[in-house]
XYZ file of C-alpha atoms in Angstrom:
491
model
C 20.421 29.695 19.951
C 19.603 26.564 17.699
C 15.940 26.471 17.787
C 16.088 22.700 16.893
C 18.620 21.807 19.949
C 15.157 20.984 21.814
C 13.228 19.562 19.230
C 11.113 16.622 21.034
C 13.566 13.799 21.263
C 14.299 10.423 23.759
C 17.832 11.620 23.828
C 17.083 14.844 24.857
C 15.830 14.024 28.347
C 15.676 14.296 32.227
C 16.476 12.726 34.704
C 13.110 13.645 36.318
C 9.020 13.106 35.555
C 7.383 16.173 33.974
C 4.610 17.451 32.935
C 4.014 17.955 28.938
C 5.088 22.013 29.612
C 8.735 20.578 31.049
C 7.184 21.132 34.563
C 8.543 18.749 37.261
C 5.811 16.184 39.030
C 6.598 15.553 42.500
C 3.486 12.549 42.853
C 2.701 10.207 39.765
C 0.869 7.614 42.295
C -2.003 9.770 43.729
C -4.318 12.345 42.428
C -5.345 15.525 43.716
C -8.399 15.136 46.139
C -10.221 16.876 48.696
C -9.123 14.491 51.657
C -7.405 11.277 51.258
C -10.642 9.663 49.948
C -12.107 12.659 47.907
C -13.821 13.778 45.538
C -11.010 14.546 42.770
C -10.294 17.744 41.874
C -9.936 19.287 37.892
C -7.093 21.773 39.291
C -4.532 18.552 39.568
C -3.219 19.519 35.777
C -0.916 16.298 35.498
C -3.909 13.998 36.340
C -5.889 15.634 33.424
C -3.065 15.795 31.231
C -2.096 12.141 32.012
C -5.473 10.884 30.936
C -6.276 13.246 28.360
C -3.100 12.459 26.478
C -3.887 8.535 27.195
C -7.349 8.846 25.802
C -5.829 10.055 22.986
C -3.555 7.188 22.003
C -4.885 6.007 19.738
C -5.580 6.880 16.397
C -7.709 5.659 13.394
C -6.718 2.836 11.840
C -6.520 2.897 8.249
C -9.152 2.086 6.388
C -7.104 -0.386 4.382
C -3.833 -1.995 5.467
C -4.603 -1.304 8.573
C -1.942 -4.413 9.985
C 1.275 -3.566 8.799
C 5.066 -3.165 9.761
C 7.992 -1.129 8.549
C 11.202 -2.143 8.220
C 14.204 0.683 6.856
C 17.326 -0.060 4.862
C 18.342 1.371 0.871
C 18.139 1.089 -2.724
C 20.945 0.694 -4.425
C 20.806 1.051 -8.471
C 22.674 -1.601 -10.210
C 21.327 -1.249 -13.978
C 21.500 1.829 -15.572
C 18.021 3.254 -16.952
C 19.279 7.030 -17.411
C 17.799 6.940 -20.965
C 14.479 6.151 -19.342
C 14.408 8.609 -16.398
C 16.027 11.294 -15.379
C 14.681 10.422 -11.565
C 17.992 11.708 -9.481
C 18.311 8.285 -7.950
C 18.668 6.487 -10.746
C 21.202 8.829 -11.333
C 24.018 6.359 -11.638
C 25.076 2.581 -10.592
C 26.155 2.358 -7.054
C 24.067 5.531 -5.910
C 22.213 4.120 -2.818
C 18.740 6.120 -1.098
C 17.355 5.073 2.461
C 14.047 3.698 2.205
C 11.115 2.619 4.465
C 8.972 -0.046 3.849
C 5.779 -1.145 4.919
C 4.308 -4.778 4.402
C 0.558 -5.177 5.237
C -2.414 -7.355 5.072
C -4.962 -5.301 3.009
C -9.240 -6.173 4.622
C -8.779 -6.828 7.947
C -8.303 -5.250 11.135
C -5.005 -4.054 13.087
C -4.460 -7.597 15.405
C -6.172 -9.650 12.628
C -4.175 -12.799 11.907
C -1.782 -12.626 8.992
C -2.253 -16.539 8.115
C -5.807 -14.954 6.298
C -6.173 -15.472 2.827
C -6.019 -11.532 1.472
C -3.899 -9.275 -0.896
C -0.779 -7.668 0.852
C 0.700 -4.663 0.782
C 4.381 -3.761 -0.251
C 4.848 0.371 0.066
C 8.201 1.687 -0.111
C 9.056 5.214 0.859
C 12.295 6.687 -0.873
C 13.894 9.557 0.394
C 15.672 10.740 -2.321
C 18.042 14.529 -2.636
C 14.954 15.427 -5.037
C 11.994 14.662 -2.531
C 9.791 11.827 -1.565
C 9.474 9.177 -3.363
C 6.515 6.010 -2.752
C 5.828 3.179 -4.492
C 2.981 1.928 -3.318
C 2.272 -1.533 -4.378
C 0.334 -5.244 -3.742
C 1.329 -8.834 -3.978
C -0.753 -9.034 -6.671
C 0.260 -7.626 -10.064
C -3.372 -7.234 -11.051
C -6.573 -5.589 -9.135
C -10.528 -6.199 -8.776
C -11.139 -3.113 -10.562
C -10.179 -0.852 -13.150
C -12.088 2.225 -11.936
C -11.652 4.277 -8.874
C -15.328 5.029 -7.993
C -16.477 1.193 -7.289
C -13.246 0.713 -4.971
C -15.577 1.723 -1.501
C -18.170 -0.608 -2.467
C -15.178 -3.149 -3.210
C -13.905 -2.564 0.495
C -17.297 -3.211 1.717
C -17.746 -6.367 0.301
C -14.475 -7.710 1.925
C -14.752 -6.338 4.775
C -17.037 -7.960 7.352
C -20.822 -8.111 7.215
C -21.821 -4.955 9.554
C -24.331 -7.275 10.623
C -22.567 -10.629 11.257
C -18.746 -8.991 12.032
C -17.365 -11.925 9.575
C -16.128 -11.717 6.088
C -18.329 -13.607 4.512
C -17.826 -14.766 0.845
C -20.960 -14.739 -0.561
C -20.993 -10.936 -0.409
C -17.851 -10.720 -1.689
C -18.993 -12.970 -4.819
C -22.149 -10.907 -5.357
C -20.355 -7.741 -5.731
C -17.852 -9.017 -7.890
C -19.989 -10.961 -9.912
C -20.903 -7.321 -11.667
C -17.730 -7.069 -12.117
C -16.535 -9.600 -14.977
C -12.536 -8.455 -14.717
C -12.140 -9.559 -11.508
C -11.527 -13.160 -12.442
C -8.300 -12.402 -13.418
C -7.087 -11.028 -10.061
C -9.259 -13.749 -8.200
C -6.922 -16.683 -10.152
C -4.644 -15.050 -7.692
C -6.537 -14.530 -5.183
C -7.431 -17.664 -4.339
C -4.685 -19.583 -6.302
C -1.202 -20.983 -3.754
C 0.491 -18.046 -3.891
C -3.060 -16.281 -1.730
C -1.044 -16.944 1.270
C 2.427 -15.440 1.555
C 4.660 -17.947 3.907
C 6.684 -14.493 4.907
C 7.484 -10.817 3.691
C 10.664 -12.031 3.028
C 9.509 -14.328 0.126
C 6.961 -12.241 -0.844
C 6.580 -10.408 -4.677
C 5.337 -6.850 -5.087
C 4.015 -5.336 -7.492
C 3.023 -1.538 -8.538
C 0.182 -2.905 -10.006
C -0.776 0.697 -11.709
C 0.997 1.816 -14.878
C 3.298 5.113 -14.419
C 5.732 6.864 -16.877
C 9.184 7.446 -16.808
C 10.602 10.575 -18.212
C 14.326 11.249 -19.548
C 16.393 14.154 -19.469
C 15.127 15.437 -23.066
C 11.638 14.936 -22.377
C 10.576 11.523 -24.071
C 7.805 9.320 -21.675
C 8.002 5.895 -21.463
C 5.076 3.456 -19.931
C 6.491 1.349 -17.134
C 5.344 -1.066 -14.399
C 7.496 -1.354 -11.427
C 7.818 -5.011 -9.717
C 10.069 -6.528 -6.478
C 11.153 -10.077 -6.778
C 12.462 -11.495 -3.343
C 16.138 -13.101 -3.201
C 14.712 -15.955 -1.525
C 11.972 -16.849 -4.280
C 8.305 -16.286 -4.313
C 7.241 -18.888 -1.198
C 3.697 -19.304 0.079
C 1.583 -21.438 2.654
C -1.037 -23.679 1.376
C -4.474 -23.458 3.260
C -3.754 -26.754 5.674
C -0.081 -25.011 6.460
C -1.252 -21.629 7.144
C -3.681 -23.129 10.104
C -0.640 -24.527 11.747
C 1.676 -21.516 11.108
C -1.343 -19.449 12.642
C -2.603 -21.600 15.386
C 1.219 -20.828 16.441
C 1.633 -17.445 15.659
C -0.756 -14.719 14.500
C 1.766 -12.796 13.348
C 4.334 -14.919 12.069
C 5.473 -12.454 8.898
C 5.989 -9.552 11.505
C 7.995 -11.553 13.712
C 9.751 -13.450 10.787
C 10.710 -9.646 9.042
C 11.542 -8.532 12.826
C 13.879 -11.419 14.287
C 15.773 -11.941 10.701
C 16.411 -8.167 10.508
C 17.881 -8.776 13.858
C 19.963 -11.449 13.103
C 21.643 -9.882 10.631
C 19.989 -12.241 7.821
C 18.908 -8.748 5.603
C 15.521 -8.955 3.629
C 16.906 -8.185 -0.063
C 14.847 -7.541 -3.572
C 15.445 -6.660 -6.936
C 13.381 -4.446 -8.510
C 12.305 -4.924 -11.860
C 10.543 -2.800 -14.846
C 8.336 -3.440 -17.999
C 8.324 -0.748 -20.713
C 6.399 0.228 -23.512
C 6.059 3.096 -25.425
C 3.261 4.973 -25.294
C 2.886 5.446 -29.111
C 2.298 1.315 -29.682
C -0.440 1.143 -26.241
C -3.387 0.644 -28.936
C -1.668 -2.352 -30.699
C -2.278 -4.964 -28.105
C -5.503 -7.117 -27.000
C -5.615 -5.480 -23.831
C -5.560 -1.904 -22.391
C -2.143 -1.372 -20.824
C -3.475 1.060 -18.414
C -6.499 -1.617 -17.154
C -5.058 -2.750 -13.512
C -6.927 -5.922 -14.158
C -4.402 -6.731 -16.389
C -0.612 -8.030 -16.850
C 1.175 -7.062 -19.614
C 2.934 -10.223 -20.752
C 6.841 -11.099 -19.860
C 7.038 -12.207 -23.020
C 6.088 -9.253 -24.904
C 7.684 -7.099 -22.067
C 10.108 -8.390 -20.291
C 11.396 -7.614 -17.005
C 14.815 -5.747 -16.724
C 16.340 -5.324 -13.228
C 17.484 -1.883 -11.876
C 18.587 -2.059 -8.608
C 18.417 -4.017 -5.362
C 16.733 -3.244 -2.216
C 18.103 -4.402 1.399
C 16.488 -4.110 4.653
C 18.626 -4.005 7.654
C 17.058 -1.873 10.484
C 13.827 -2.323 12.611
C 11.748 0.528 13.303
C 12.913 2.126 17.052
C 8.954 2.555 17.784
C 5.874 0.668 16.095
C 3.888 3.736 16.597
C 5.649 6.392 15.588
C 7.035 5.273 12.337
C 4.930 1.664 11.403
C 1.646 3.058 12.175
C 2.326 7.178 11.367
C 3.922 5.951 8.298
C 1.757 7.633 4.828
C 2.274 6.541 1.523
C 0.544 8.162 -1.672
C 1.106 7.288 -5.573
C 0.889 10.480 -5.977
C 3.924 11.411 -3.826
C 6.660 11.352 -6.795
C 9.827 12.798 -8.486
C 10.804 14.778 -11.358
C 11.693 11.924 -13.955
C 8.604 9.811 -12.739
C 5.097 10.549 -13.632
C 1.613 9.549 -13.544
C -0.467 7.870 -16.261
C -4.071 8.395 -17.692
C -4.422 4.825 -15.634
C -7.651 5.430 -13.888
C -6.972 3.248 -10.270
C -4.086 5.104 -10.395
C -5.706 8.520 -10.816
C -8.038 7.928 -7.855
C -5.645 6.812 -5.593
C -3.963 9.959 -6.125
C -5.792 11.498 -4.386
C -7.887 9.031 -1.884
C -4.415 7.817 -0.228
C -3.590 11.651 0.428
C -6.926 12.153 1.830
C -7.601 9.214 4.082
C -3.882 10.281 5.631
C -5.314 13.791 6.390
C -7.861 12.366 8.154
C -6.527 9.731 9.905
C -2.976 11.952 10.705
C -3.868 15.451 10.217
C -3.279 17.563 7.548
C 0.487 18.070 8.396
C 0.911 14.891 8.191
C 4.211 14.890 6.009
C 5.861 17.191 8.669
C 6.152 13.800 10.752
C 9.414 12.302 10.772
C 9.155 9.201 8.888
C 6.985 10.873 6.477
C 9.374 14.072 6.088
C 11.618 14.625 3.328
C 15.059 14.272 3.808
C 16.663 16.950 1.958
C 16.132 20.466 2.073
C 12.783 22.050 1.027
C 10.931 25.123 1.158
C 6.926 25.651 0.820
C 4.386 27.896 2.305
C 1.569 25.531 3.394
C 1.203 28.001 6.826
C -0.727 26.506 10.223
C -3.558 24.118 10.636
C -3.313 21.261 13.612
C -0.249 19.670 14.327
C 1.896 22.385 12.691
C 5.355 22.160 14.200
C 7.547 23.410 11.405
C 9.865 26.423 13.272
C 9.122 29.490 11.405
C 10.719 33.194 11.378
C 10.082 34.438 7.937
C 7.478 37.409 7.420
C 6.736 36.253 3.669
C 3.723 33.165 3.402
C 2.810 33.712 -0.392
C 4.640 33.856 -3.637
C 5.812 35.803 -5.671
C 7.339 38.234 -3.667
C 10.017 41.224 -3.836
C 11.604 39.641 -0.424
C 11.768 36.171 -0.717
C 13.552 35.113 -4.023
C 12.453 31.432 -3.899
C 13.010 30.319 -7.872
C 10.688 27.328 -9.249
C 13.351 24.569 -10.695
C 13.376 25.157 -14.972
C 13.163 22.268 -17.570
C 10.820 20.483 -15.114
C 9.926 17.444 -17.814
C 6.416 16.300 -17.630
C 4.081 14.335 -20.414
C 2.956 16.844 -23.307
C 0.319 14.609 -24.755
C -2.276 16.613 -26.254
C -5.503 14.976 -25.119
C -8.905 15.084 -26.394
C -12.656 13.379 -25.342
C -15.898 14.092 -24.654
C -16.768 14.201 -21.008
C -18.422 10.511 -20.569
C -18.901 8.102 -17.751
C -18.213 4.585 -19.161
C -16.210 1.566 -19.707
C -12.809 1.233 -21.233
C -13.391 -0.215 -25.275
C -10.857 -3.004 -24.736
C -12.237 -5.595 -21.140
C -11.078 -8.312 -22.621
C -12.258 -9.598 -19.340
C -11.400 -13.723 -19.935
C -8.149 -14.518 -22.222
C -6.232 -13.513 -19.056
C -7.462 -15.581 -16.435
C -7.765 -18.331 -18.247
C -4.406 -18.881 -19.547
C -3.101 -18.096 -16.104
C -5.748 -21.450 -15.076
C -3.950 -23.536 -18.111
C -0.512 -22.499 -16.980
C -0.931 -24.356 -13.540
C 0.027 -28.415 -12.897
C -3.717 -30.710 -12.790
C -2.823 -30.566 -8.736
C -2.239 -26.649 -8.523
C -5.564 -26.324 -10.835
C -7.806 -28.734 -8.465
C -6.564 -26.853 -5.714
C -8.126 -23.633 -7.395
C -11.573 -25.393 -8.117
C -11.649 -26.236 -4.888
C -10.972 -23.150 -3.052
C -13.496 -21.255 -5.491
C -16.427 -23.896 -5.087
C -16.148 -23.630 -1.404
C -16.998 -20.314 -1.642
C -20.291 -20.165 -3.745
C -21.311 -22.741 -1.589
C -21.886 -20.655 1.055
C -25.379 -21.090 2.452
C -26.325 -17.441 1.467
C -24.476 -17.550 -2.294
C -27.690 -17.360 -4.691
C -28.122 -19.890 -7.410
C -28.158 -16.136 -9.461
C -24.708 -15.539 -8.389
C -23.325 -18.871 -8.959
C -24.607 -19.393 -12.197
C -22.935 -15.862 -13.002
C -19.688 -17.302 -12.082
C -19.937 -20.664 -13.744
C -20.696 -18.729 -17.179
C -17.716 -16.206 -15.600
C -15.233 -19.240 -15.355
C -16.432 -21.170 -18.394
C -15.483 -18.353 -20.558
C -12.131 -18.008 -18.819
C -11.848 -21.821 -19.502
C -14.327 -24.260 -20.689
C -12.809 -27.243 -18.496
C -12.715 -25.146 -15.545
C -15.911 -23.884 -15.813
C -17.286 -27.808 -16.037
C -15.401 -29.071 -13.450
C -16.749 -26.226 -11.103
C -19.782 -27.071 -12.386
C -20.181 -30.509 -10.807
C -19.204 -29.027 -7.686
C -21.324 -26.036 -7.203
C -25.110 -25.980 -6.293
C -27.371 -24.547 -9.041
C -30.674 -25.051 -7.173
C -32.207 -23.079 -4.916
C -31.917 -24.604 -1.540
């Protein structure tokens, strides 16, 4: 007998109610009772079952990115970068690999609105003949941070005061005022593009540095971005209240009713390069997150395209069960020394444990989609069919054989054991050529936005003096003009 044939499945179904155990229910309106008006009685399984399984509904949300939505379609290579990688995907021009994406607002909460100014998330799940693939990117191409242990204390600044319930800006500015590379990623932040008008016309970015790895072994630095068809569009604050006061979650619906309509989400993804041997000769560190590495010093080549053109069938199974890790990669793609990266590694991994269980990847839209073979045995939610006798390696009955050649980086590395900041922060050039870059309107826009903020009641005159002397290094006219608009004085 196929011991899949009754794998839990809608198709698979009867015509009848049961219980859980396949059991038929012959009353679904009335519980179990002594006498028509009680007490109820524990022996009525189905009435236990029925509210035991609806108490449990519900899972954590995630910490982060809590609101999101998946949509599926492929990636289809279209430039060849087979002396960069030997990835099996980018095997060859034309190969195509279904994908799942998720799009996400990153502070707030599951049913918060997604007209609020914060960083989005674009993840993308490959399921490739070699394994998993994710991608696991922002709108931003920059970050707050460039070190993993501050990000908690990060989250708890934007999230909401725990005494108040409300996001509140001058904590935000506090925190990040110790934190002198987060101008960079606030010039986005609080820039026009803060406000994606859809996930159709919205950028991503990988934000972290990774390495790609060719078939003889030689590494290459790259950053991975997706550029929307349609252009990089956003809402301006005034147009985001009206798009919101309408709809609180206009991008879902957008990405939902287009998919429908057969008007296909499509991106092009793009790479910057380096080698690894030149990373010292530059002003900046290429493997800070707070920073870009120029277009004009690395350019951005296309590789393929990416087109969405299915729904999910159920928001809960595969939009809010959906994992994604940085970690999770192929042979041909690798991880760098990059420190954000190197915590995320493993936080993403572990905050999916907890929220999903630690056979989490057995789910579905989290499984792999070719064959594979492993021997991580048990533990909750373990519904992998098993017959064999042998749960350990190496063994005289099971022949399993680890692939050969497996390419990885070879890097000898050396250091002392040390707690401490990169040598190269470079904190300001950044930012402030970003600031110079805008038209006068796009830059009074900025000022605006930012001297709202440490205006808040509760902003110290500490704080905002930190950021005027922040700003003014970034840019001496910005940090002037700010300066007639923000309080110094204690109030």
């Amino acid at each position: 007998m196929d011991p899949t044939r009754y794998r839990p499945r809608e198709t698979f179904d009867s015509p009848y109610l049961t219980t859980n155990n396949g059991a038929p229910v012959y009353n679904n309106q009335e519980s179990l009772t002594v006498g028509p008006r009680g007490p109820v009685l524990l022996e009525d399984y189905h009435f236990i079952e029925k509210l035991a399984q609806f108490d449990r509904e519900r899972i954590p949300e995630r910490v982060v990115h809590a609101r999101g939505i998946v949509s599926k379609g492929y990636f289809e290579v279209t430039d060849d970068i087979t002396d960069l990688t030997c990835a099996d995907l980018f095997r060859a021009v034309g190969v195509r690999t279904p994908v799942a994406v998720r799009f996400s607002t990153v502070t707030h909460s599951r049913h918060s609105p997604e007209t609020l100014r914060d960083p989005r998330g674009f993840a993308t799940k490959f399921y490739t003949r070699e394994g998993n693939w994710d991608l696991v990117g922002n709108n931003f191409p920059v970050f707050f941070i460039r070190d993993g242990i501050k990000f908690p204390d990060l989250i708890h600044a934007f999230k909401p005061n725990p005494r108040t319930e409300r996001q509140e800006w001058w904590r935000i500015f506090d925190f990040l005022s110790h934190h002198p590379e987060s101008c960079h990623v606030l010039t986005f932040h609080l820039d026009d593009v803060g406000i994606p008008k859809n996930y159709r016309t919205m950028i991503g970015s990988g934000v972290n540095t990774f390495r790609l790895i060719n078939k003889e072994g030689k590494d290459t630095y790259v950053k991975f971005h997706w550029v929307p068809k349609l252009g990089e569009q956003s809402l301006l604050d005034d147009e985001a209240e009206i798009v919101g006061g309408k709809d609180f979650s206009h991008a879902t619906h957008d990405l939902i009713e287009s998919i429908d309509a057969g008007d296909y989400p499509e991106y092009t993804l793009c790479i910057q390069t380096m080698d690894p041997a030149a990373e010292n000769d530059y002003d900046f560190d290429p493997l800070d997150d707070t920073k870009i590495w120029p277009e004009d010093m690395f350019p951005k080549r296309p590789v393929g395209r990416l087109i969405l053109n299915k729904n999910v069938d159920n928001f809960f199974l595969e939009s809010e069960q959906i994992a994604f890790c940085p970690g999770v990669m192929v042979p041909g793609i690798y991880a760098s020394d990059d420190k954000m990266l190197q915590t995320r590694m493993f936080s993403y991994s572990d905050t999916q444990r907890h929220r999903l269980g630690p056979n989490y990847l057995m789910l579905p839209i989290n499984s792999p989609k070719c064959s594979y073979h492993n021997n991580h045995h048990d533990g909750f939610m373990n519904f992998m069919h098993r017959q064999s006798e042998i749960n350990y390696l190496p063994s005289t009955y099971d022949r399993v054989k680890t692939v050969a050649n497996y390419h990885f980086p070879k890097a000898t590395i050396s250091g002392s054991r040390t707690k401490g900041c990169i040598l190269k922060e470079n904190n300001f050039k950044q930012p402030g050529d970003r600031f110079r870059s805008w038209d006068p309107a796009r830059q009074e826009r900025f000022i605006k936005r930012v001297a709202e903020r440490l205006n808040e009641r509760k902003c110290s005159p500490e704080v905002r003096s930190i950021w005027l002397n922040y700003w003014s290094q970034c840019d001496a006219n910005l940090g002037s003009r700010l300066a007639q608009l923000v309080k110094t004085s204690s109030l």
